[in-house]
Amino acid sequence: MSPAVVPPLGARIRQARVERGMSLRALAREIGVSASLVSQIETGKSQPSVSTLYAITTALSLSVEALFDARDTAPEAPLTSTAVTSAVPSTVLHALAAFAADPGRRIGPLVGAGERETLELDSGVVWERLGHVPGMDVDFLLVTYRPGGSSSGSGGLMRHAGTEYGYLTSGELVLTLGFEEFVVRPGDAVCFESTTPHRYRNDGDEPAVGVWFVFSST
């Protein structure tokens, strides 16, 4: 079974930029790249690296999760029971309301191996969405770094909002975190604040694959 269809990444970025009234050149200046690169990303002629993608989403106040979605977030359906409202955490209520509003947008509770939505990024990185609960600002991903792959094509470090957790299942990654460097092997796990400058790269000759969970508090 082929991966689930994901809306064109560039088109979704352009939509968000236009909705915010930001020009292409203004976005390019904001994230420190050329306007021609932003144009190529928006038209699908080029794919962003992980670091460039996070820079774009930060500049546009756009969640990574939104890049997988073809439609705008559905309006929330009100919950009628005040007794339930007082007893259940607000984040859970938010998710339940989103499910009730449009259950077709739910990615889960079971996501088959052939049903994962996939984003191909630059520099040999692939993201596959493992699931999504509406209303939760969480990136739950199976991440693959192909041999020679890196989160930054330019070699620079990236920063973005959130707390990052990762577990490597195969291959090997080099994590640069601030002024330190770590070799991540199968069975190793990492966790850190994503605002810390960081970069992943695969110096090996086999793909590095792991599960990543990035939570952005709002």
JSON list of N, CA, C and O in Angstrom, two decimals, residues 2 8 19 23 29-30 50 55-56 65 69 73 77 87 91 100 105 109 111 116 134-135 151 159 179 182 188 190 203:
[
{"chain": "A", "resi": 2, "resn": "SER", "atom": "N", "xyz": [0.54, 2.21, -0.85]},
{"chain": "A", "resi": 2, "resn": "SER", "atom": "CA", "xyz": [1.34, 3.42, -0.94]},
{"chain": "A", "resi": 2, "resn": "SER", "atom": "C", "xyz": [1.00, 4.36, 0.21]},
{"chain": "A", "resi": 2, "resn": "SER", "atom": "O", "xyz": [-0.09, 4.31, 0.77]},
{"chain": "A", "resi": 8, "resn": "PRO", "atom": "N", "xyz": [0.50, 19.23, -1.09]},
{"chain": "A", "resi": 8, "resn": "PRO", "atom": "CA", "xyz": [1.82, 19.75, -1.45]},
{"chain": "A", "resi": 8, "resn": "PRO", "atom": "C", "xyz": [2.35, 20.71, -0.38]},
{"chain": "A", "resi": 8, "resn": "PRO", "atom": "O", "xyz": [1.68, 21.65, 0.01]},
{"chain": "A", "resi": 19, "resn": "GLU", "atom": "N", "xyz": [-2.15, 34.16, 3.80]},
{"chain": "A", "resi": 19, "resn": "GLU", "atom": "CA", "xyz": [-3.16, 34.43, 4.84]},
{"chain": "A", "resi": 19, "resn": "GLU", "atom": "C", "xyz": [-2.65, 35.41, 5.88]},
{"chain": "A", "resi": 19, "resn": "GLU", "atom": "O", "xyz": [-3.42, 36.16, 6.46]},
{"chain": "A", "resi": 23, "resn": "SER", "atom": "N", "xyz": [4.85, 39.06, 2.42]},
{"chain": "A", "resi": 23, "resn": "SER", "atom": "CA", "xyz": [5.36, 38.88, 1.07]},
{"chain": "A", "resi": 23, "resn": "SER", "atom": "C", "xyz": [6.41, 37.78, 1.05]},
{"chain": "A", "resi": 23, "resn": "SER", "atom": "O", "xyz": [6.98, 37.41, 2.08]},
{"chain": "A", "resi": 29, "resn": "ARG", "atom": "N", "xyz": [13.58, 37.16, 4.12]},
{"chain": "A", "resi": 29, "resn": "ARG", "atom": "CA", "xyz": [14.42, 37.95, 5.03]},
{"chain": "A", "resi": 29, "resn": "ARG", "atom": "C", "xyz": [14.29, 37.44, 6.47]},
{"chain": "A", "resi": 29, "resn": "ARG", "atom": "O", "xyz": [15.27, 37.36, 7.20]},
{"chain": "A", "resi": 30, "resn": "GLU", "atom": "N", "xyz": [13.06, 37.08, 6.84]},
{"chain": "A", "resi": 30, "resn": "GLU", "atom": "CA", "xyz": [12.81, 36.64, 8.22]},
{"chain": "A", "resi": 30, "resn": "GLU", "atom": "C", "xyz": [13.59, 35.38, 8.57]},
{"chain": "A", "resi": 30, "resn": "GLU", "atom": "O", "xyz": [14.08, 35.24, 9.69]},
{"chain": "A", "resi": 50, "resn": "VAL", "atom": "N", "xyz": [15.13, 20.25, 7.09]},
{"chain": "A", "resi": 50, "resn": "VAL", "atom": "CA", "xyz": [14.42, 20.29, 8.37]},
{"chain": "A", "resi": 50, "resn": "VAL", "atom": "C", "xyz": [14.57, 21.66, 9.02]},
{"chain": "A", "resi": 50, "resn": "VAL", "atom": "O", "xyz": [13.60, 22.25, 9.50]},
{"chain": "A", "resi": 55, "resn": "ALA", "atom": "N", "xyz": [12.20, 26.92, 10.45]},
{"chain": "A", "resi": 55, "resn": "ALA", "atom": "CA", "xyz": [12.31, 28.38, 10.40]},
{"chain": "A", "resi": 55, "resn": "ALA", "atom": "C", "xyz": [11.06, 28.98, 9.75]},
{"chain": "A", "resi": 55, "resn": "ALA", "atom": "O", "xyz": [10.53, 30.00, 10.22]},
{"chain": "A", "resi": 56, "resn": "ILE", "atom": "N", "xyz": [10.58, 28.35, 8.70]},
{"chain": "A", "resi": 56, "resn": "ILE", "atom": "CA", "xyz": [9.38, 28.84, 8.00]},
{"chain": "A", "resi": 56, "resn": "ILE", "atom": "C", "xyz": [8.17, 28.74, 8.91]},
{"chain": "A", "resi": 56, "resn": "ILE", "atom": "O", "xyz": [7.38, 29.69, 9.03]},
{"chain": "A", "resi": 65, "resn": "GLU", "atom": "N", "xyz": [2.40, 20.05, 12.33]},
{"chain": "A", "resi": 65, "resn": "GLU", "atom": "CA", "xyz": [1.23, 19.20, 12.11]},
{"chain": "A", "resi": 65, "resn": "GLU", "atom": "C", "xyz": [0.33, 19.75, 11.01]},
{"chain": "A", "resi": 65, "resn": "GLU", "atom": "O", "xyz": [-0.25, 19.00, 10.24]},
{"chain": "A", "resi": 69, "resn": "ASP", "atom": "N", "xyz": [-2.05, 18.61, 6.90]},
{"chain": "A", "resi": 69, "resn": "ASP", "atom": "CA", "xyz": [-3.50, 18.69, 6.75]},
{"chain": "A", "resi": 69, "resn": "ASP", "atom": "C", "xyz": [-3.90, 19.42, 5.49]},
{"chain": "A", "resi": 69, "resn": "ASP", "atom": "O", "xyz": [-3.41, 20.50, 5.18]},
{"chain": "A", "resi": 73, "resn": "THR", "atom": "N", "xyz": [-8.39, 23.64, 10.14]},
{"chain": "A", "resi": 73, "resn": "THR", "atom": "CA", "xyz": [-8.92, 22.95, 11.29]},
{"chain": "A", "resi": 73, "resn": "THR", "atom": "C", "xyz": [-10.42, 23.15, 11.39]},
{"chain": "A", "resi": 73, "resn": "THR", "atom": "O", "xyz": [-10.93, 24.26, 11.29]},
{"chain": "A", "resi": 77, "resn": "ALA", "atom": "N", "xyz": [-16.92, 21.21, 18.11]},
{"chain": "A", "resi": 77, "resn": "ALA", "atom": "CA", "xyz": [-18.29, 21.02, 18.52]},
{"chain": "A", "resi": 77, "resn": "ALA", "atom": "C", "xyz": [-18.38, 21.21, 20.03]},
{"chain": "A", "resi": 77, "resn": "ALA", "atom": "O", "xyz": [-17.55, 20.72, 20.78]},
{"chain": "A", "resi": 87, "resn": "ALA", "atom": "N", "xyz": [-14.76, 17.75, 35.10]},
{"chain": "A", "resi": 87, "resn": "ALA", "atom": "CA", "xyz": [-14.00, 16.61, 35.58]},
{"chain": "A", "resi": 87, "resn": "ALA", "atom": "C", "xyz": [-12.85, 16.22, 34.68]},
{"chain": "A", "resi": 87, "resn": "ALA", "atom": "O", "xyz": [-11.94, 15.51, 35.11]},
{"chain": "A", "resi": 91, "resn": "THR", "atom": "N", "xyz": [-7.31, 19.88, 27.83]},
{"chain": "A", "resi": 91, "resn": "THR", "atom": "CA", "xyz": [-6.70, 19.36, 26.61]},
{"chain": "A", "resi": 91, "resn": "THR", "atom": "C", "xyz": [-7.47, 18.15, 26.07]},
{"chain": "A", "resi": 91, "resn": "THR", "atom": "O", "xyz": [-7.62, 17.98, 24.87]},
{"chain": "A", "resi": 100, "resn": "ALA", "atom": "N", "xyz": [-15.54, 15.17, 17.58]},
{"chain": "A", "resi": 100, "resn": "ALA", "atom": "CA", "xyz": [-16.98, 15.27, 17.35]},
{"chain": "A", "resi": 100, "resn": "ALA", "atom": "C", "xyz": [-17.30, 16.17, 16.17]},
{"chain": "A", "resi": 100, "resn": "ALA", "atom": "O", "xyz": [-18.23, 15.93, 15.40]},
{"chain": "A", "resi": 105, "resn": "ARG", "atom": "N", "xyz": [-11.13, 13.73, 10.30]},
{"chain": "A", "resi": 105, "resn": "ARG", "atom": "CA", "xyz": [-9.79, 14.33, 10.36]},
{"chain": "A", "resi": 105, "resn": "ARG", "atom": "C", "xyz": [-8.88, 13.59, 11.32]},
{"chain": "A", "resi": 105, "resn": "ARG", "atom": "O", "xyz": [-7.70, 13.87, 11.39]},
{"chain": "A", "resi": 109, "resn": "PRO", "atom": "N", "xyz": [-7.41, 5.82, 15.74]},
{"chain": "A", "resi": 109, "resn": "PRO", "atom": "CA", "xyz": [-6.41, 5.45, 16.75]},
{"chain": "A", "resi": 109, "resn": "PRO", "atom": "C", "xyz": [-5.36, 4.46, 16.24]},
{"chain": "A", "resi": 109, "resn": "PRO", "atom": "O", "xyz": [-4.30, 4.32, 16.84]},
{"chain": "A", "resi": 111, "resn": "VAL", "atom": "N", "xyz": [-2.93, 3.51, 13.01]},
{"chain": "A", "resi": 111, "resn": "VAL", "atom": "CA", "xyz": [-2.38, 3.93, 11.72]},
{"chain": "A", "resi": 111, "resn": "VAL", "atom": "C", "xyz": [-1.56, 2.76, 11.18]},
{"chain": "A", "resi": 111, "resn": "VAL", "atom": "O", "xyz": [-0.53, 2.41, 11.75]},
{"chain": "A", "resi": 116, "resn": "ARG", "atom": "N", "xyz": [0.58, 5.69, 6.58]},
{"chain": "A", "resi": 116, "resn": "ARG", "atom": "CA", "xyz": [1.24, 6.87, 7.14]},
{"chain": "A", "resi": 116, "resn": "ARG", "atom": "C", "xyz": [1.40, 7.96, 6.09]},
{"chain": "A", "resi": 116, "resn": "ARG", "atom": "O", "xyz": [1.83, 7.70, 4.96]},
{"chain": "A", "resi": 134, "resn": "PRO", "atom": "N", "xyz": [-6.55, 15.58, 17.23]},
{"chain": "A", "resi": 134, "resn": "PRO", "atom": "CA", "xyz": [-6.89, 16.99, 17.00]},
{"chain": "A", "resi": 134, "resn": "PRO", "atom": "C", "xyz": [-6.86, 17.80, 18.28]},
{"chain": "A", "resi": 134, "resn": "PRO", "atom": "O", "xyz": [-7.28, 17.33, 19.35]},
{"chain": "A", "resi": 135, "resn": "GLY", "atom": "N", "xyz": [-6.35, 19.01, 18.18]},
{"chain": "A", "resi": 135, "resn": "GLY", "atom": "CA", "xyz": [-6.26, 19.89, 19.33]},
{"chain": "A", "resi": 135, "resn": "GLY", "atom": "C", "xyz": [-4.96, 19.77, 20.08]},
{"chain": "A", "resi": 135, "resn": "GLY", "atom": "O", "xyz": [-4.68, 20.60, 20.95]},
{"chain": "A", "resi": 151, "resn": "SER", "atom": "N", "xyz": [19.82, 17.34, 9.10]},
{"chain": "A", "resi": 151, "resn": "SER", "atom": "CA", "xyz": [18.69, 18.24, 9.32]},
{"chain": "A", "resi": 151, "resn": "SER", "atom": "C", "xyz": [18.95, 19.63, 8.76]},
{"chain": "A", "resi": 151, "resn": "SER", "atom": "O", "xyz": [18.04, 20.45, 8.66]},
{"chain": "A", "resi": 159, "resn": "ARG", "atom": "N", "xyz": [16.99, 25.95, 15.70]},
{"chain": "A", "resi": 159, "resn": "ARG", "atom": "CA", "xyz": [16.26, 26.11, 16.95]},
{"chain": "A", "resi": 159, "resn": "ARG", "atom": "C", "xyz": [14.79, 26.24, 16.60]},
{"chain": "A", "resi": 159, "resn": "ARG", "atom": "O", "xyz": [14.42, 26.83, 15.59]},
{"chain": "A", "resi": 179, "resn": "PHE", "atom": "N", "xyz": [27.18, 23.08, 22.32]},
{"chain": "A", "resi": 179, "resn": "PHE", "atom": "CA", "xyz": [28.61, 22.90, 22.06]},
{"chain": "A", "resi": 179, "resn": "PHE", "atom": "C", "xyz": [29.04, 21.44, 22.21]},
{"chain": "A", "resi": 179, "resn": "PHE", "atom": "O", "xyz": [30.23, 21.13, 22.15]},
{"chain": "A", "resi": 182, "resn": "PHE", "atom": "N", "xyz": [27.01, 14.17, 20.29]},
{"chain": "A", "resi": 182, "resn": "PHE", "atom": "CA", "xyz": [26.68, 12.84, 20.79]},
{"chain": "A", "resi": 182, "resn": "PHE", "atom": "C", "xyz": [26.48, 11.88, 19.62]},
{"chain": "A", "resi": 182, "resn": "PHE", "atom": "O", "xyz": [25.91, 12.27, 18.60]},
{"chain": "A", "resi": 188, "resn": "ASP", "atom": "N", "xyz": [19.29, 3.94, 21.86]},
{"chain": "A", "resi": 188, "resn": "ASP", "atom": "CA", "xyz": [19.54, 5.19, 22.57]},
{"chain": "A", "resi": 188, "resn": "ASP", "atom": "C", "xyz": [18.35, 6.13, 22.41]},
{"chain": "A", "resi": 188, "resn": "ASP", "atom": "O", "xyz": [17.64, 6.11, 21.39]},
{"chain": "A", "resi": 190, "resn": "VAL", "atom": "N", "xyz": [17.04, 10.37, 23.13]},
{"chain": "A", "resi": 190, "resn": "VAL", "atom": "CA", "xyz": [17.47, 11.74, 23.39]},
{"chain": "A", "resi": 190, "resn": "VAL", "atom": "C", "xyz": [16.26, 12.56, 23.84]},
{"chain": "A", "resi": 190, "resn": "VAL", "atom": "O", "xyz": [15.12, 12.25, 23.48]},
{"chain": "A", "resi": 203, "resn": "ASP", "atom": "N", "xyz": [26.30, 10.04, 9.31]},
{"chain": "A", "resi": 203, "resn": "ASP", "atom": "CA", "xyz": [27.59, 9.87, 8.67]},
{"chain": "A", "resi": 203, "resn": "ASP", "atom": "C", "xyz": [27.81, 8.43, 8.21]},
{"chain": "A", "resi": 203, "resn": "ASP", "atom": "O", "xyz": [28.85, 8.11, 7.62]}
]
